PDB file of C-alpha atoms in Angstrom:
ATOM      1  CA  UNK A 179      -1.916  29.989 -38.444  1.00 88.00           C
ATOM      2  CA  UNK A 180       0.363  27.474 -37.141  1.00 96.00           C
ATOM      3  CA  UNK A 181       1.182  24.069 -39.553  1.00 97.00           C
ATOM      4  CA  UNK A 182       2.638  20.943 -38.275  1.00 97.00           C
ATOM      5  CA  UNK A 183       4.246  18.649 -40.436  1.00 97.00           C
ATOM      6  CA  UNK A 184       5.621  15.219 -39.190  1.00 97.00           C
ATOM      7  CA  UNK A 185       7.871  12.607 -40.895  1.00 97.00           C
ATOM      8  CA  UNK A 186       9.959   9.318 -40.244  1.00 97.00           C
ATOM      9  CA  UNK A 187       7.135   6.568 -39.706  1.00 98.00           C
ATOM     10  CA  UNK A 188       7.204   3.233 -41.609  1.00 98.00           C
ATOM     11  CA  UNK A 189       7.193   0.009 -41.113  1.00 98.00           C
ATOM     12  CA  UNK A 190       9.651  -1.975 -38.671  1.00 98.00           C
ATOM     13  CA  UNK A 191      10.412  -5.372 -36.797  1.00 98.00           C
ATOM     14  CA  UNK A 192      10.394  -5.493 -33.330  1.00 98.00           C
ATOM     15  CA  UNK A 193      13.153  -4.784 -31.727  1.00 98.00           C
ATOM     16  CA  UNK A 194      13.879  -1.623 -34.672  1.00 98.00           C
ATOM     17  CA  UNK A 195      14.462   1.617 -34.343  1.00 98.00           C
ATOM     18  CA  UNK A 196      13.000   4.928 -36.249  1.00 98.00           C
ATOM     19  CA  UNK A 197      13.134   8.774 -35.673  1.00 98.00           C
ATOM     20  CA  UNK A 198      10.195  10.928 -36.319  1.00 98.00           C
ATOM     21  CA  UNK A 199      10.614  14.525 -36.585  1.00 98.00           C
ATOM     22  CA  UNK A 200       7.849  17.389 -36.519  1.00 98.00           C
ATOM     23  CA  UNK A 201       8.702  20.998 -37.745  1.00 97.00           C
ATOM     24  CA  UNK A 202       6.324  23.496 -37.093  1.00 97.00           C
ATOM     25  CA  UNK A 203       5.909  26.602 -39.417  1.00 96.00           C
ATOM     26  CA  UNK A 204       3.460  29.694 -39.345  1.00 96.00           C
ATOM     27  CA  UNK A 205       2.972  32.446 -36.880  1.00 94.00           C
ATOM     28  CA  UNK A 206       4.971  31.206 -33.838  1.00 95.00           C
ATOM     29  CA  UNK A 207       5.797  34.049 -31.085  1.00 95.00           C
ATOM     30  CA  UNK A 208       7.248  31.362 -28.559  1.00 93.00           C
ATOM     31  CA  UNK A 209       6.722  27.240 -28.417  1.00 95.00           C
ATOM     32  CA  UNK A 210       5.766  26.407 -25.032  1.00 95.00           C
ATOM     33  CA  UNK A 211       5.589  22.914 -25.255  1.00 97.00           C
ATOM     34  CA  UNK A 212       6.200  20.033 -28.156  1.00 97.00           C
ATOM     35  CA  UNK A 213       4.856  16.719 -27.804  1.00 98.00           C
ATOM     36  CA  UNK A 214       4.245  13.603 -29.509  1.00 98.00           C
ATOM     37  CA  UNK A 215       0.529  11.218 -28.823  1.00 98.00           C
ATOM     38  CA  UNK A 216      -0.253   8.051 -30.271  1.00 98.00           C
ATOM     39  CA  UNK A 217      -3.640   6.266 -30.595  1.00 98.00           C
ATOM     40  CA  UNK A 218      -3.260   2.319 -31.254  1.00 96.00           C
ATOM     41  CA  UNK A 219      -6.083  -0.022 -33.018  1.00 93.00           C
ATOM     42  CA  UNK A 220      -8.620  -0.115 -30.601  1.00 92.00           C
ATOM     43  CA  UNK A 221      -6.852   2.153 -28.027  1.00 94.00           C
ATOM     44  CA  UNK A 222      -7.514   5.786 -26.710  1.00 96.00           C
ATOM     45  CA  UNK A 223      -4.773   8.708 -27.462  1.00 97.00           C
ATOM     46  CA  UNK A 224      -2.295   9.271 -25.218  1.00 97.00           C
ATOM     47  CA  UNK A 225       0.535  10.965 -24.427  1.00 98.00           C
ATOM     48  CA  UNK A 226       4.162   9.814 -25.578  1.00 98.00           C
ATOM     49  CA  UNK A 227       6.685  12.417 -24.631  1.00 98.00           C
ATOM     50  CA  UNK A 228       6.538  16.148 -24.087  1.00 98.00           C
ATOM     51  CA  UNK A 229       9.286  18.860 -23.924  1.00 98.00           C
ATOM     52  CA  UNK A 230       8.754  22.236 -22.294  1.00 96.00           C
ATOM     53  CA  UNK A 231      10.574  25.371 -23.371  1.00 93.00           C
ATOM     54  CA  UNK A 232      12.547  25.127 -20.513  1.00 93.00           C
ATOM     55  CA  UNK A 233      13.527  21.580 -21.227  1.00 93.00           C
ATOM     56  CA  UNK A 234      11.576  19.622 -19.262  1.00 96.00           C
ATOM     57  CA  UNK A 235      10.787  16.187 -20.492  1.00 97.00           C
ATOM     58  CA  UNK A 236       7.866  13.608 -19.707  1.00 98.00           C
ATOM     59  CA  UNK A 237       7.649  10.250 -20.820  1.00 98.00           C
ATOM     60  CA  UNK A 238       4.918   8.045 -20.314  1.00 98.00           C
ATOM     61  CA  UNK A 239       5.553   4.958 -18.163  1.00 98.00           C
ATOM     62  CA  UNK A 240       5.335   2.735 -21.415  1.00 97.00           C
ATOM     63  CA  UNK A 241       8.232   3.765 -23.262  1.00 98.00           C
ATOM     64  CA  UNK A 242      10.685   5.588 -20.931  1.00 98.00           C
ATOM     65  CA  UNK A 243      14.006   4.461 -21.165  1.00 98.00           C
ATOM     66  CA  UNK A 244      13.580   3.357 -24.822  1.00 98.00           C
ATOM     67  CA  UNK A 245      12.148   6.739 -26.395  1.00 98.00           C
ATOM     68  CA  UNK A 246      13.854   9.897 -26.206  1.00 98.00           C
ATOM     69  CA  UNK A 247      12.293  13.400 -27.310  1.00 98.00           C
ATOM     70  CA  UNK A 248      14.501  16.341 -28.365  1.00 97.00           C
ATOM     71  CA  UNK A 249      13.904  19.505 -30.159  1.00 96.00           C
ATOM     72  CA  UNK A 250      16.031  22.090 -32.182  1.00 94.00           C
ATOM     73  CA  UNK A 251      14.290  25.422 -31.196  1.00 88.00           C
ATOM     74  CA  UNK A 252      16.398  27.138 -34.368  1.00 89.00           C
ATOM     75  CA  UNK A 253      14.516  24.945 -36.786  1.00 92.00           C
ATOM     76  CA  UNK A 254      11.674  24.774 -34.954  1.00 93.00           C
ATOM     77  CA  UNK A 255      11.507  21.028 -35.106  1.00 96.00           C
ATOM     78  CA  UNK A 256      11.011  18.194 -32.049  1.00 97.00           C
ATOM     79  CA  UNK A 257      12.369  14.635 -32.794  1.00 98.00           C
ATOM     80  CA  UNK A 258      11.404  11.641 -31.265  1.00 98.00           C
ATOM     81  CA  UNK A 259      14.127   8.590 -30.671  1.00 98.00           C
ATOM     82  CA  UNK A 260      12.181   5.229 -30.686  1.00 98.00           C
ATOM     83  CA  UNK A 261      14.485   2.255 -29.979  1.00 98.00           C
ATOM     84  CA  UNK A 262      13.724  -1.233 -28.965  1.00 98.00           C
ATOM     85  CA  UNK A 263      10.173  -1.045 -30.204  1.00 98.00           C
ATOM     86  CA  UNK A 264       8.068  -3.461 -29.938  1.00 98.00           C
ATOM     87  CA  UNK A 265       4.748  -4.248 -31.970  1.00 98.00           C
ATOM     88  CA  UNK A 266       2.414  -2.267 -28.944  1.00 97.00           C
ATOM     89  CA  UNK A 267       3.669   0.750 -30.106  1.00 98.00           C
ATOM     90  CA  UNK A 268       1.969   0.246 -33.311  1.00 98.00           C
ATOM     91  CA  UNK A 269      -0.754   3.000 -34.199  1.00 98.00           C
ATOM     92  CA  UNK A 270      -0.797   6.774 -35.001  1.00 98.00           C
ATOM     93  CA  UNK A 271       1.766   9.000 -34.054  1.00 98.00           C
ATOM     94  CA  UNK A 272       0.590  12.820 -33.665  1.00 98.00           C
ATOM     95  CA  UNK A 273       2.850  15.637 -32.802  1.00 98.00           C
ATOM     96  CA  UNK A 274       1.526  18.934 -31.038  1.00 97.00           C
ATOM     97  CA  UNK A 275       2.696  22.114 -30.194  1.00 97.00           C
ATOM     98  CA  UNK A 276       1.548  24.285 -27.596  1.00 97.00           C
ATOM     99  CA  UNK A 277       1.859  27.820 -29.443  1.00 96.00           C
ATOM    100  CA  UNK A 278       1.818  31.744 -28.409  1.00 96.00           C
ATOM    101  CA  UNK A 279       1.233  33.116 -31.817  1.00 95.00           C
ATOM    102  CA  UNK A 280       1.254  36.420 -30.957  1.00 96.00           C
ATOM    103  CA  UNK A 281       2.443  39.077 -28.169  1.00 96.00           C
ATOM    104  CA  UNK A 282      -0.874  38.655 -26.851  1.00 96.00           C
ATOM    105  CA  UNK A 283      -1.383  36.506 -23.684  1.00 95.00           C
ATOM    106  CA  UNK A 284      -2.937  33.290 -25.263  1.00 96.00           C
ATOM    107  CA  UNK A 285      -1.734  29.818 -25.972  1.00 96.00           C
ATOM    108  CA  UNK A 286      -2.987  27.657 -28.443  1.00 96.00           C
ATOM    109  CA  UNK A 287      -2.538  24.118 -29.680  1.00 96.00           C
ATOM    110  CA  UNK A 288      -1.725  22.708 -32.876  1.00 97.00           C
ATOM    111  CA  UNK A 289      -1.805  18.889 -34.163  1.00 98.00           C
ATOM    112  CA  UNK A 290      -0.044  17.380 -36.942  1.00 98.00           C
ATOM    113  CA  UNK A 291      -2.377  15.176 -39.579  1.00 98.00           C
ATOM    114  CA  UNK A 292      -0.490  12.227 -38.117  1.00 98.00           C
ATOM    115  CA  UNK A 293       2.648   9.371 -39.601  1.00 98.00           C
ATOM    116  CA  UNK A 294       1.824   5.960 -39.081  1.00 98.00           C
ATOM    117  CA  UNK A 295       4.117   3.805 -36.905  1.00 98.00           C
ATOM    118  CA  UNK A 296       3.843  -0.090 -37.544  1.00 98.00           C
ATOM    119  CA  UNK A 297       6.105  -2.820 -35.708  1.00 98.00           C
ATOM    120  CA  UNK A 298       5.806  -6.343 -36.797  1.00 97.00           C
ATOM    121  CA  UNK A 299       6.121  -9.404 -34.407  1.00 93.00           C
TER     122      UNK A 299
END
């Protein structure tokens, strides 16, 4: 099994910044991807920032240019940079990994239990 484990969220004013990490632990053969969602009040999930293996990064239209996702593939751990926030990126931050957890050819994915991000007015 693969475990998720996220940290960093609290409480800020707009404007703040705050760094949220996710380490993964468990029965990892290779990360393929690692990703943070977030679901606001009233909102659907969606997707924040990926990186690939191969270091390819998405951002969602939202927050690029004032987010930045990294990752430390030693410690098994993917950050996420949030600067200039601002209170619409309130809500639930979830990290994922997308996880071969053996030699054999299949890919699973794997959610952290969530850290709450709030950003006052």
């Amino acid at each position: 099994q693969v475990q998720l484990v996220e940290s960093g969220g609290g409480l800020v004013q707009a404007g703040g910044s705050l760094r949220l990490s996710c380490t993964a632990s468990g029965d990892i053969f290779r990360t393929n991807v690692m990703g943070w969602y977030r679901q606001g009040p009233g909102k659907q999930r969606e997707l924040v920032a990926q990186i690939t293996s191969g270091n390819i990064l998405y951002y969602a239209a939202s927050v690029k240019g004032r987010f930045t996702i990294s990752r430390d593939d030693a410690k098994n751990t993917v950050y996420l940079q949030m600067d200039s926030l601002k209170p619409e990126d309130t809500g639930v931050y979830y990290c994922y990994a997308d996880v071969r957890t053996s030699p054999l050819p299949y890919d699973y994915q794997f959610w952290g239990p969530g850290t709450q991000v709030t950003v006052s007015s």
